[in-house]
mmCIF file of C-alpha atoms in Angstrom:
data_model
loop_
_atom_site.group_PDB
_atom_site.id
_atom_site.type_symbol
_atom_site.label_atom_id
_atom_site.label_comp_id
_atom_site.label_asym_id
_atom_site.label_seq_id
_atom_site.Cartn_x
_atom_site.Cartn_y
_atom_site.Cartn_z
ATOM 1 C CA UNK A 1 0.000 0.000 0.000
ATOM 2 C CA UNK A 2 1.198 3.302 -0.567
ATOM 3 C CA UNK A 3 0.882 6.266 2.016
ATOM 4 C CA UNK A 4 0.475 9.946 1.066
ATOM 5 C CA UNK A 5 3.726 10.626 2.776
ATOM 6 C CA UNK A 6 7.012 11.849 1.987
ATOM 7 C CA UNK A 7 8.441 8.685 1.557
ATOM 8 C CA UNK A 8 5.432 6.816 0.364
ATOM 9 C CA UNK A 9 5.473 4.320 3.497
ATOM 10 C CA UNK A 10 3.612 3.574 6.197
ATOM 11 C CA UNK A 11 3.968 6.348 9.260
ATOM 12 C CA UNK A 12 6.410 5.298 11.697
ATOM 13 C CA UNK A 13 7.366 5.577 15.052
ATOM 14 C CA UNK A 14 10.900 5.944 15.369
ATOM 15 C CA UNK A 15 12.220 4.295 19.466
ATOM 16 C CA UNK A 16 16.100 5.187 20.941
ATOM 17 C CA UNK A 17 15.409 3.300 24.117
ATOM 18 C CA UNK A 18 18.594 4.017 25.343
ATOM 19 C CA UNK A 19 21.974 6.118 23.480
ATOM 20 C CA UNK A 20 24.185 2.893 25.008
ATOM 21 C CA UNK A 21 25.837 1.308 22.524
ATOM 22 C CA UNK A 22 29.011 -0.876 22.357
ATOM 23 C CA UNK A 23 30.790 1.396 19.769
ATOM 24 C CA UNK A 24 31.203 5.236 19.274
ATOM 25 C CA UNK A 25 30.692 5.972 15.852
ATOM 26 C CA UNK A 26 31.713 9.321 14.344
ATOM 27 C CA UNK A 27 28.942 10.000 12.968
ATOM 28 C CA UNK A 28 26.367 9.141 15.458
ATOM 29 C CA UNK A 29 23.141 11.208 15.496
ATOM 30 C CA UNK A 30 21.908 10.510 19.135
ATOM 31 C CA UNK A 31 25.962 10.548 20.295
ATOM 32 C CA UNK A 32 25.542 7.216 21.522
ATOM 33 C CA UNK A 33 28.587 5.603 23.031
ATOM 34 C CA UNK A 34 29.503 2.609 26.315
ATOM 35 C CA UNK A 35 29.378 5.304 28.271
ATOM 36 C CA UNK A 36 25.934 6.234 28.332
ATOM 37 C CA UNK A 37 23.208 4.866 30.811
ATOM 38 C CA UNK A 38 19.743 5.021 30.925
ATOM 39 C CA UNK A 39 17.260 3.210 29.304
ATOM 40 C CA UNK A 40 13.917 3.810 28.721
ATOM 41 C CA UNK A 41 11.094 1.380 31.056
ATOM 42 C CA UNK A 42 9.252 -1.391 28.922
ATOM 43 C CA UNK A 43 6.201 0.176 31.139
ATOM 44 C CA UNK A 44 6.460 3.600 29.409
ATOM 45 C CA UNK A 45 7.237 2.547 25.749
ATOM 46 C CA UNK A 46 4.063 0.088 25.972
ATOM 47 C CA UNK A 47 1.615 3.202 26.940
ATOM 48 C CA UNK A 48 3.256 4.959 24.122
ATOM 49 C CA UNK A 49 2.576 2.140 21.523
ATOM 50 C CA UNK A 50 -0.674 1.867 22.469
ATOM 51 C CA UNK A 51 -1.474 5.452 21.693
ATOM 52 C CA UNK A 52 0.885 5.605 18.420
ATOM 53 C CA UNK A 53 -1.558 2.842 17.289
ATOM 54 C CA UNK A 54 -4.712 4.738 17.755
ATOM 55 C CA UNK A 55 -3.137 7.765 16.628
ATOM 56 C CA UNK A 56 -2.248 5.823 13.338
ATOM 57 C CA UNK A 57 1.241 4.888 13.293
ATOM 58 C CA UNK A 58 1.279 1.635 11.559
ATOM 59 C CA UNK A 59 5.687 0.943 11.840
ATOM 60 C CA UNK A 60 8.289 0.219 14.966
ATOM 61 C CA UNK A 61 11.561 1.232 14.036
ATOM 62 C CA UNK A 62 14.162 0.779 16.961
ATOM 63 C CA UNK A 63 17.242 2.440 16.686
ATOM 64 C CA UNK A 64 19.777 3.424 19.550
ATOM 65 C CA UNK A 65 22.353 3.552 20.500
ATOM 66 C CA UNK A 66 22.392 -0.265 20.055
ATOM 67 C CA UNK A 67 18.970 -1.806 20.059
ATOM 68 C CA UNK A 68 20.771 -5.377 21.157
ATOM 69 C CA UNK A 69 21.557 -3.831 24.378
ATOM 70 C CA UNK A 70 18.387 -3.124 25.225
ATOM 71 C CA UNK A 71 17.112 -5.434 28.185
ATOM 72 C CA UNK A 72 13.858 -5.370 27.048
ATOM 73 C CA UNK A 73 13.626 -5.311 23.561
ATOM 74 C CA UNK A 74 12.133 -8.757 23.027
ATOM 75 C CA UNK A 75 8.794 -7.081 25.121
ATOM 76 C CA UNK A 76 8.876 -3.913 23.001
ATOM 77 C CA UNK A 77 8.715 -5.567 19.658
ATOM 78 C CA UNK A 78 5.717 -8.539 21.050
ATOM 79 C CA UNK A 79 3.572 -5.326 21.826
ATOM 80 C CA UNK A 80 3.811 -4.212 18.734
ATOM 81 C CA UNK A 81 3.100 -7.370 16.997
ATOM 82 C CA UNK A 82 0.080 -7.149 18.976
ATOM 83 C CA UNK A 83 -0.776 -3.980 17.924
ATOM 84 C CA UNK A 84 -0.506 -4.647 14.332
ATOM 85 C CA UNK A 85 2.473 -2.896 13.659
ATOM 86 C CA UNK A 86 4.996 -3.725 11.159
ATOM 87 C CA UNK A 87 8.432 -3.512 12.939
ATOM 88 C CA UNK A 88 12.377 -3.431 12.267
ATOM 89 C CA UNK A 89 15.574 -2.810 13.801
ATOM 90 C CA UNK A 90 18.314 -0.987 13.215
ATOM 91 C CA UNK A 91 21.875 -2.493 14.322
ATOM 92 C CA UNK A 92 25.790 -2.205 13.706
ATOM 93 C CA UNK A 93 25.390 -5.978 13.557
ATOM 94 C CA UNK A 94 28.323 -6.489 16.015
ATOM 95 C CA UNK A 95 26.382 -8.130 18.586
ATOM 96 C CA UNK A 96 23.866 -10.218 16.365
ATOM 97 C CA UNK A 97 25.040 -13.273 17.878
ATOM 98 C CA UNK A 98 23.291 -16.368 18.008
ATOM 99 C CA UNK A 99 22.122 -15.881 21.789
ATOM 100 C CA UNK A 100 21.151 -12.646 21.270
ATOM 101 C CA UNK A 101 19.140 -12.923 17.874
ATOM 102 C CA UNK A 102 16.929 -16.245 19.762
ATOM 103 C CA UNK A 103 13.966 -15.091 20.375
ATOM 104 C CA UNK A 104 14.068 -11.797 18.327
ATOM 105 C CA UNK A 105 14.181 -13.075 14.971
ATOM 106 C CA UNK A 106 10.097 -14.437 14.754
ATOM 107 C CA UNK A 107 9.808 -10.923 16.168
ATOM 108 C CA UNK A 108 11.476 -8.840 13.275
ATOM 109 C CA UNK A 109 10.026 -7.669 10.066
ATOM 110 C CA UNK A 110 13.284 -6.154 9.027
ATOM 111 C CA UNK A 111 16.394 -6.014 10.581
ATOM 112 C CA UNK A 112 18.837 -3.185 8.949
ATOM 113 C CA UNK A 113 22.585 -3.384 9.594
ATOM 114 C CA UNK A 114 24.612 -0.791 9.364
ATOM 115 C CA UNK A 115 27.515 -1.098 6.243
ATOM 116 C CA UNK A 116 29.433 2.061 5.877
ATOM 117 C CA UNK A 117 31.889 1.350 2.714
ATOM 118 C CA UNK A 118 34.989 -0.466 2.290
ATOM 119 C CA UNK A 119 36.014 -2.346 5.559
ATOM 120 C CA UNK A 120 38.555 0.702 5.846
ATOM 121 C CA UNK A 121 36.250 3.022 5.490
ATOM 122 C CA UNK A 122 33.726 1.382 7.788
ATOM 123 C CA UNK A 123 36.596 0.772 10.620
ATOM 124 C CA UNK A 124 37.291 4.355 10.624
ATOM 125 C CA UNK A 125 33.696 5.696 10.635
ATOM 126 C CA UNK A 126 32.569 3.557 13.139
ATOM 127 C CA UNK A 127 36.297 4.138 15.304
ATOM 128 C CA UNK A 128 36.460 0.631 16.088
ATOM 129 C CA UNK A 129 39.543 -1.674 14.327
ATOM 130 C CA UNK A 130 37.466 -4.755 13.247
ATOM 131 C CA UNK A 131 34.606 -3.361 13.413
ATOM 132 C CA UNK A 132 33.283 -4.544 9.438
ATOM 133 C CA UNK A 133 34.995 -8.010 10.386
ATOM 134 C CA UNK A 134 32.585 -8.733 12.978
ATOM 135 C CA UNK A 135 29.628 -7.225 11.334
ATOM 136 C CA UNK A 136 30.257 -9.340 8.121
ATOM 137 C CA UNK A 137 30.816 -12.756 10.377
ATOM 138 C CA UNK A 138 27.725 -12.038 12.218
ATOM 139 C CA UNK A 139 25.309 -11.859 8.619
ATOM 140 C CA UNK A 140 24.971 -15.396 8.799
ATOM 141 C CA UNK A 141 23.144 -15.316 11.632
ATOM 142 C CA UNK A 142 20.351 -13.071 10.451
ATOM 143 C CA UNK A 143 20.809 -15.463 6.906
ATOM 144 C CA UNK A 144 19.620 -18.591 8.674
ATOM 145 C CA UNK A 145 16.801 -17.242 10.294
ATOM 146 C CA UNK A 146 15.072 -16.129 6.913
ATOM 147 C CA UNK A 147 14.400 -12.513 8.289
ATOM 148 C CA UNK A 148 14.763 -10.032 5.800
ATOM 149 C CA UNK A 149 17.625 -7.886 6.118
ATOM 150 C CA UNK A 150 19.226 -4.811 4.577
ATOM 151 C CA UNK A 151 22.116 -2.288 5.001
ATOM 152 C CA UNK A 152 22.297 0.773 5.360
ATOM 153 C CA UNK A 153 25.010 3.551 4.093
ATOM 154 C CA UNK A 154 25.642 6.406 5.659
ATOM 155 C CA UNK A 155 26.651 8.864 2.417
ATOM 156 C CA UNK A 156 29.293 11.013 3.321
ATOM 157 C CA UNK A 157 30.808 14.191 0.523
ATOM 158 C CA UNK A 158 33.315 11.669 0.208
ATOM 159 C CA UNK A 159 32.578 8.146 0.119
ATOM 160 C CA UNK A 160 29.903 8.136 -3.064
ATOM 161 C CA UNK A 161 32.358 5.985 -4.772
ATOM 162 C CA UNK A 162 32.086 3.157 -2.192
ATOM 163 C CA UNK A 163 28.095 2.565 -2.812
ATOM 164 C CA UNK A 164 29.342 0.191 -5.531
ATOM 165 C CA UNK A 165 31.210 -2.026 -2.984
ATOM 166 C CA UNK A 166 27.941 -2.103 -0.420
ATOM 167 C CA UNK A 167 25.592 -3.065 -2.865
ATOM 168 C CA UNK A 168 27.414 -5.741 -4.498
ATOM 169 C CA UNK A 169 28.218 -6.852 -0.816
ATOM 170 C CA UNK A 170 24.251 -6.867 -0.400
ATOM 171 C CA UNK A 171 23.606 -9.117 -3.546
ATOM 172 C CA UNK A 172 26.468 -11.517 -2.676
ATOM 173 C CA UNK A 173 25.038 -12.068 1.151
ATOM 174 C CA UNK A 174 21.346 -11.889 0.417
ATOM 175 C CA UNK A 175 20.728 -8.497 1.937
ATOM 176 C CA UNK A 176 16.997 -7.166 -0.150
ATOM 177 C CA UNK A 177 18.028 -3.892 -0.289
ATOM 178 C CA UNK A 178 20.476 -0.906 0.591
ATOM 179 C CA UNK A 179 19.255 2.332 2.144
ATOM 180 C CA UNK A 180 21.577 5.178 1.145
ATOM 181 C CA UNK A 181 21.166 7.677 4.424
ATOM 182 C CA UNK A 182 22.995 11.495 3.523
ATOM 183 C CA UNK A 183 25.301 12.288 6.608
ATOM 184 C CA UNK A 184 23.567 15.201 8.844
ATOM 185 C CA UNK A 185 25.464 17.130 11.439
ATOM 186 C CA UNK A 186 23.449 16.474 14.369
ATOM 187 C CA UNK A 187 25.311 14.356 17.636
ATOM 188 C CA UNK A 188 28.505 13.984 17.354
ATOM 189 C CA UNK A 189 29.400 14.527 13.537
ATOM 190 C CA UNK A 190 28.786 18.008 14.375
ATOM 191 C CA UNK A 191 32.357 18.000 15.844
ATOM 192 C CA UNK A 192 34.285 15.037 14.185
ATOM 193 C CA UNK A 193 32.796 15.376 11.006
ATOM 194 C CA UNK A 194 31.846 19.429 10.058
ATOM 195 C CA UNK A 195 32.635 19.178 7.047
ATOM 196 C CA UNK A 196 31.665 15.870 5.670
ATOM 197 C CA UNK A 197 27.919 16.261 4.654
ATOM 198 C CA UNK A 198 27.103 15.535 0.885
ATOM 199 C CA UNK A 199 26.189 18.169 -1.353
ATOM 200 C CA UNK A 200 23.432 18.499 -3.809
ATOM 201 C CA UNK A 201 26.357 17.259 -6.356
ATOM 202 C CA UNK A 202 27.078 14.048 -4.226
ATOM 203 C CA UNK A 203 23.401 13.493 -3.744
ATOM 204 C CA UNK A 204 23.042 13.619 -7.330
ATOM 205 C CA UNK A 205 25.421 11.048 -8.062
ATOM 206 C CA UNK A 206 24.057 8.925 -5.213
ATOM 207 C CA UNK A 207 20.790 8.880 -6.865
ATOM 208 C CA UNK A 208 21.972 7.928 -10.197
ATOM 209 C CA UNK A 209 24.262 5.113 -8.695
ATOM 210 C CA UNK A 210 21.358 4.063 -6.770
ATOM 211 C CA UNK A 211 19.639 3.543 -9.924
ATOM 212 C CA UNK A 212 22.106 1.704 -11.915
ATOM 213 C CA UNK A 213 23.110 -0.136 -9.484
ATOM 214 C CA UNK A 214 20.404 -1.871 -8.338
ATOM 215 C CA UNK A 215 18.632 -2.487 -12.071
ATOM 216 C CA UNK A 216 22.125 -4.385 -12.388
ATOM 217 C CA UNK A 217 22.818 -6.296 -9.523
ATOM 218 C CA UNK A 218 19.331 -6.981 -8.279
ATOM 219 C CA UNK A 219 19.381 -5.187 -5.110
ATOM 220 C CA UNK A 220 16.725 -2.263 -4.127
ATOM 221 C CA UNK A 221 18.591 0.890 -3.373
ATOM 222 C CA UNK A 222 16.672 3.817 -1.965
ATOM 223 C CA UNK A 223 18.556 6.966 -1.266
ATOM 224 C CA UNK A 224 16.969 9.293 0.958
ATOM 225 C CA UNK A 225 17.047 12.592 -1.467
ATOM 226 C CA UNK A 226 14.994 13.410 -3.928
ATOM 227 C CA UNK A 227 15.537 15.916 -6.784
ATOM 228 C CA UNK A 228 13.337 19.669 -6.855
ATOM 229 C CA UNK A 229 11.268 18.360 -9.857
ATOM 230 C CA UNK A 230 9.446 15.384 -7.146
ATOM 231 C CA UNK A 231 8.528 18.360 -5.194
ATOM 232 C CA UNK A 232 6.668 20.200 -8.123
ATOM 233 C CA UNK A 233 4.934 17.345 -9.376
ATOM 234 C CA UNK A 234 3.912 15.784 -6.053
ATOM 235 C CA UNK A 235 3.522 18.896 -3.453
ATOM 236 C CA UNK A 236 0.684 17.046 -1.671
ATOM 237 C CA UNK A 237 2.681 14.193 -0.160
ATOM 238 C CA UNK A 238 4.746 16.903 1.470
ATOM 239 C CA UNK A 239 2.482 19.612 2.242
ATOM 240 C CA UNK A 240 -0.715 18.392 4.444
ATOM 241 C CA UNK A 241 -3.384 20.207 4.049
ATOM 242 C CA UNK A 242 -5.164 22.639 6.993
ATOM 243 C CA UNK A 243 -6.619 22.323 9.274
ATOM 244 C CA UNK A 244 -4.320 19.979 10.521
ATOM 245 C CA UNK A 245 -6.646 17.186 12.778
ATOM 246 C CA UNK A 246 -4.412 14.278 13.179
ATOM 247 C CA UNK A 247 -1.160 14.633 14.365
ATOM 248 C CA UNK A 248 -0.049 11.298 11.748
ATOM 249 C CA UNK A 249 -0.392 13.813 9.233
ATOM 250 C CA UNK A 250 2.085 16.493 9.927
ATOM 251 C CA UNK A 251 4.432 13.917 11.190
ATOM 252 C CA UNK A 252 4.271 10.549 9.560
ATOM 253 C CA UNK A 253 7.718 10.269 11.267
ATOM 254 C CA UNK A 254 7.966 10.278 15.251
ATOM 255 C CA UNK A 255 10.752 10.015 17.166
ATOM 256 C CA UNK A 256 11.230 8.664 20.781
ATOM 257 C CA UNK A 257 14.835 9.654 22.075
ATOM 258 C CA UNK A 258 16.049 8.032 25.081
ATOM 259 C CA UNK A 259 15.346 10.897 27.447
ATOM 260 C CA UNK A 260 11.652 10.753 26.560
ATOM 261 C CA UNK A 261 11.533 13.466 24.233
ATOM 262 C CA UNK A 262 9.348 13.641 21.611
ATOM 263 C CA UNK A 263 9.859 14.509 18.305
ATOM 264 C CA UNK A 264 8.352 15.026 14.923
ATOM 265 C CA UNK A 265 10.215 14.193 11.854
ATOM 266 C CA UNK A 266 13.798 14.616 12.255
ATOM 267 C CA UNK A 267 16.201 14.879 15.369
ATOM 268 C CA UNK A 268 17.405 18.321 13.786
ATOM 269 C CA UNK A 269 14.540 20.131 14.208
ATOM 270 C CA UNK A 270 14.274 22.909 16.463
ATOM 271 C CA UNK A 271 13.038 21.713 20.395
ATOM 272 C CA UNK A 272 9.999 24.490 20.285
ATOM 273 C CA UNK A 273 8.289 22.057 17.798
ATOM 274 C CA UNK A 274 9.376 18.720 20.196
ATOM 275 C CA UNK A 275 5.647 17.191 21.735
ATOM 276 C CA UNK A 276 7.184 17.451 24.713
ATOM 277 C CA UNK A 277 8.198 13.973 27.160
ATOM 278 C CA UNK A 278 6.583 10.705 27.832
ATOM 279 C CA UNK A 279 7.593 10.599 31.322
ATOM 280 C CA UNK A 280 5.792 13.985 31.601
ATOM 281 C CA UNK A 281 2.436 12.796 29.788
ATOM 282 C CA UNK A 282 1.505 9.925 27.747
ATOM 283 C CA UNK A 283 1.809 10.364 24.226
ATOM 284 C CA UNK A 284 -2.063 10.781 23.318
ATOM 285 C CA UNK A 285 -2.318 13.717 25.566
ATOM 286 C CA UNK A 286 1.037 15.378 24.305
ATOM 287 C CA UNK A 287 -0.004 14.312 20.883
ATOM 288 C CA UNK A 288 -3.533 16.666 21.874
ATOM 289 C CA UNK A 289 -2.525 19.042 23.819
ATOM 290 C CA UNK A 290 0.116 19.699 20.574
ATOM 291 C CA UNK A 291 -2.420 20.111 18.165
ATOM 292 C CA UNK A 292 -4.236 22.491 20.211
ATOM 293 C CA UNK A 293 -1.284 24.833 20.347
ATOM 294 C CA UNK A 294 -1.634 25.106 17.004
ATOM 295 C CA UNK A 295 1.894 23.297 16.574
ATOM 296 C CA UNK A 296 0.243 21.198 13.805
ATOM 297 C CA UNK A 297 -0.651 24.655 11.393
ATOM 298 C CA UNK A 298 3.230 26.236 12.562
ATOM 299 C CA UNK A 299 4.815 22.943 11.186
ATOM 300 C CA UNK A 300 2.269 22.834 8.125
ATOM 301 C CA UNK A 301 3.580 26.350 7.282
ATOM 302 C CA UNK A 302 7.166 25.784 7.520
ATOM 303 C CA UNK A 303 6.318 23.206 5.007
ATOM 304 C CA UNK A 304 5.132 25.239 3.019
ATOM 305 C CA UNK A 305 7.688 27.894 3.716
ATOM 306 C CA UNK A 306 10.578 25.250 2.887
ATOM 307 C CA UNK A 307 8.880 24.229 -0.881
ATOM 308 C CA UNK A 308 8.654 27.713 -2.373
ATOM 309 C CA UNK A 309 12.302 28.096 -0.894
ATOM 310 C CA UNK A 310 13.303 24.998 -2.605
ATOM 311 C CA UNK A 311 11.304 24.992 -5.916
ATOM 312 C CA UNK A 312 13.462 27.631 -7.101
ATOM 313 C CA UNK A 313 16.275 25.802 -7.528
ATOM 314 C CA UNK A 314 17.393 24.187 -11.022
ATOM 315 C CA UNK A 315 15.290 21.470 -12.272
ATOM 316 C CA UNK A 316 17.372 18.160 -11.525
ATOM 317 C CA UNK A 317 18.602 19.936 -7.893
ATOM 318 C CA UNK A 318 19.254 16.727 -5.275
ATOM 319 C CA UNK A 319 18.402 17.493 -1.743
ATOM 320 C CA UNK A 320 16.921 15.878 1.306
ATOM 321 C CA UNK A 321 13.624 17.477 2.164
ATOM 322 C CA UNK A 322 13.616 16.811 5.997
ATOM 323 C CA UNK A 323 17.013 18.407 6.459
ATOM 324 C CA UNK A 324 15.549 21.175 4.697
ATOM 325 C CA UNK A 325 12.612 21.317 7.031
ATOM 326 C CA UNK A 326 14.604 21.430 9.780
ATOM 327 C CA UNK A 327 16.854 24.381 8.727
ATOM 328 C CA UNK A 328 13.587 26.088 8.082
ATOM 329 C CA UNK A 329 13.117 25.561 11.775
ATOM 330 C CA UNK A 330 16.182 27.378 13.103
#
């Protein structure tokens, strides 16, 4: 089925349980590291499934830090089976041993593992010698099971050139597809990697190898760009319409970070438009008590705001819409 979203997917509701991980990768969004604690309680992420149900959010997708270390991932995923709800996780695959991955894998729609290039390349992005090694020894764990699994690539202005390597790595190991994710300085890439994010030149070439690449080796690769001509041709999957009723609507993405915070579409965008936190409220009444506000219409109109920005641009112009949201935000 497709959804009159951005991305043409089902809306999804994004959970960081916890920004542990066993690795501190350079480019980490949520900063994530073996030095964090916390966790989020099985008790408060259940409440909040629940109401991201009702409210229409139809995916799980737990990210981290690193998902595998959290104690109670097992329960998180079951409720949402309950509920309905398609769900996947998103891992540097270093811990997707056999213990762990009993008893997860009947759970898991989709598990996506994280492949950042070359196994140089990957080592150094991830700052962990060994680190692709492991990854790659671990694949045949996920193989065995029959889950469906994919990578994803973290496209950096410099590494377009390695997309090549991780998609024929997906069609030789039986990954279904390769998600091409543009670098964004939000975490800790703000400091280790300032100057690393692709331009609309890199994105460009992303897109096309994207295209030829899977057509020849039989892989699906989605980058997450899109070029300024999409945005003329389909400006209702990105604009909603007012008045804004349903908070799915103006935010078919929702995040969870691990302190409880809740936000809509992107971890960039500025905290006035965050719901607010789940250990504060559960998420139907923050979800309400948004739309109320009026936050719905403000977001709606930096939508707007950010397309007649961007339509100006040259026809064939590569960009990522949400990270142009988000600036629109600032």
């Amino acid at each position: 089925m497709a959804y009159k979203t951005p991305l043409g997917i089902a809306p999804v509701l994004q959970v960081h349980p916890l920004n542990r991980c066993n690795i501190a990768c350079s480019h980490c969004y949520t900063s994530s590291g073996p030095d964090k604690g916390g966790e989020l309680s099985i008790e408060l992420l259940r409440d909040c499934l629940e109401d991201a149900a009702t409210l229409g959010y139809r995916q799980l997708a737990v990210s981290g830090g690193e998902p595998l270390l959290y104690k109670s991932l097992i329960e998180l995923l079951s409720c949402a089976r309950a509920l309905g709800m398609i769900t996947t996780v998103t891992t540097n695959g270093m811990l997707l041993t056999p213990h762990r991955w009993e008893g997860l894998s009947e759970l898991i729609d989709v598990i996506a593992i994280s492949i950042d290039g070359v196994p140089e390349e990957h080592d150094t992005i991830r700052r962990h010698p060994g680190a692709f090694a492991r990854t790659l020894a671990n694949l045949k764990v996920v193989r065995s099971s029959g889950v469906s699994f994919g990578f994803i690539f973290t496209l950096t202005q410099y590494n377009v050139n390695s997309l090549e390597f991780v998609v024929q790595l997906a069609a030789e190991q039986g990954a279904k597809s390769v998600q091409v994710h543009p670098l964004t300085l939000v975490g800790r890439a703000i400091n280790t990697l300032p100057d690393a994010c692709p331009d609309a030149v890199e994105l460009s070439a992303a897109l096309y190898e994207a295209s030829s690449l899977g057509a020849k080796l039989g892989v699906i690769v989605h980058v997450d760009a899109l070029i300024v001509d999409q945005l003329l041709k389909f400006r209702d999957y990105f604009i909603p319409r007012h008045p804004v009723i349903n908070l799915v609507d103006v935010a078919p993405i929702l995040i969870i970070q691990a302190d409880s915070s809740v936000v809509p579409l992107t971890h960039e965008i500025n905290r006035s438009l965050h719901l607010g936190l789940l250990t504060n409220a559960r998420l139907s009444l923050l979800a309400q008590d948004w739309l109320n506000a009026g936050m719905g219409k403000r977001l709606v109109d930096v939508y707007e705001r950010t397309w007649s920005e961007l339509i100006k641009m040259h026809s064939g112009t590569a960009l990522t819409w949400y990270d142009e949201v988000s600036l629109q935000t600032q």
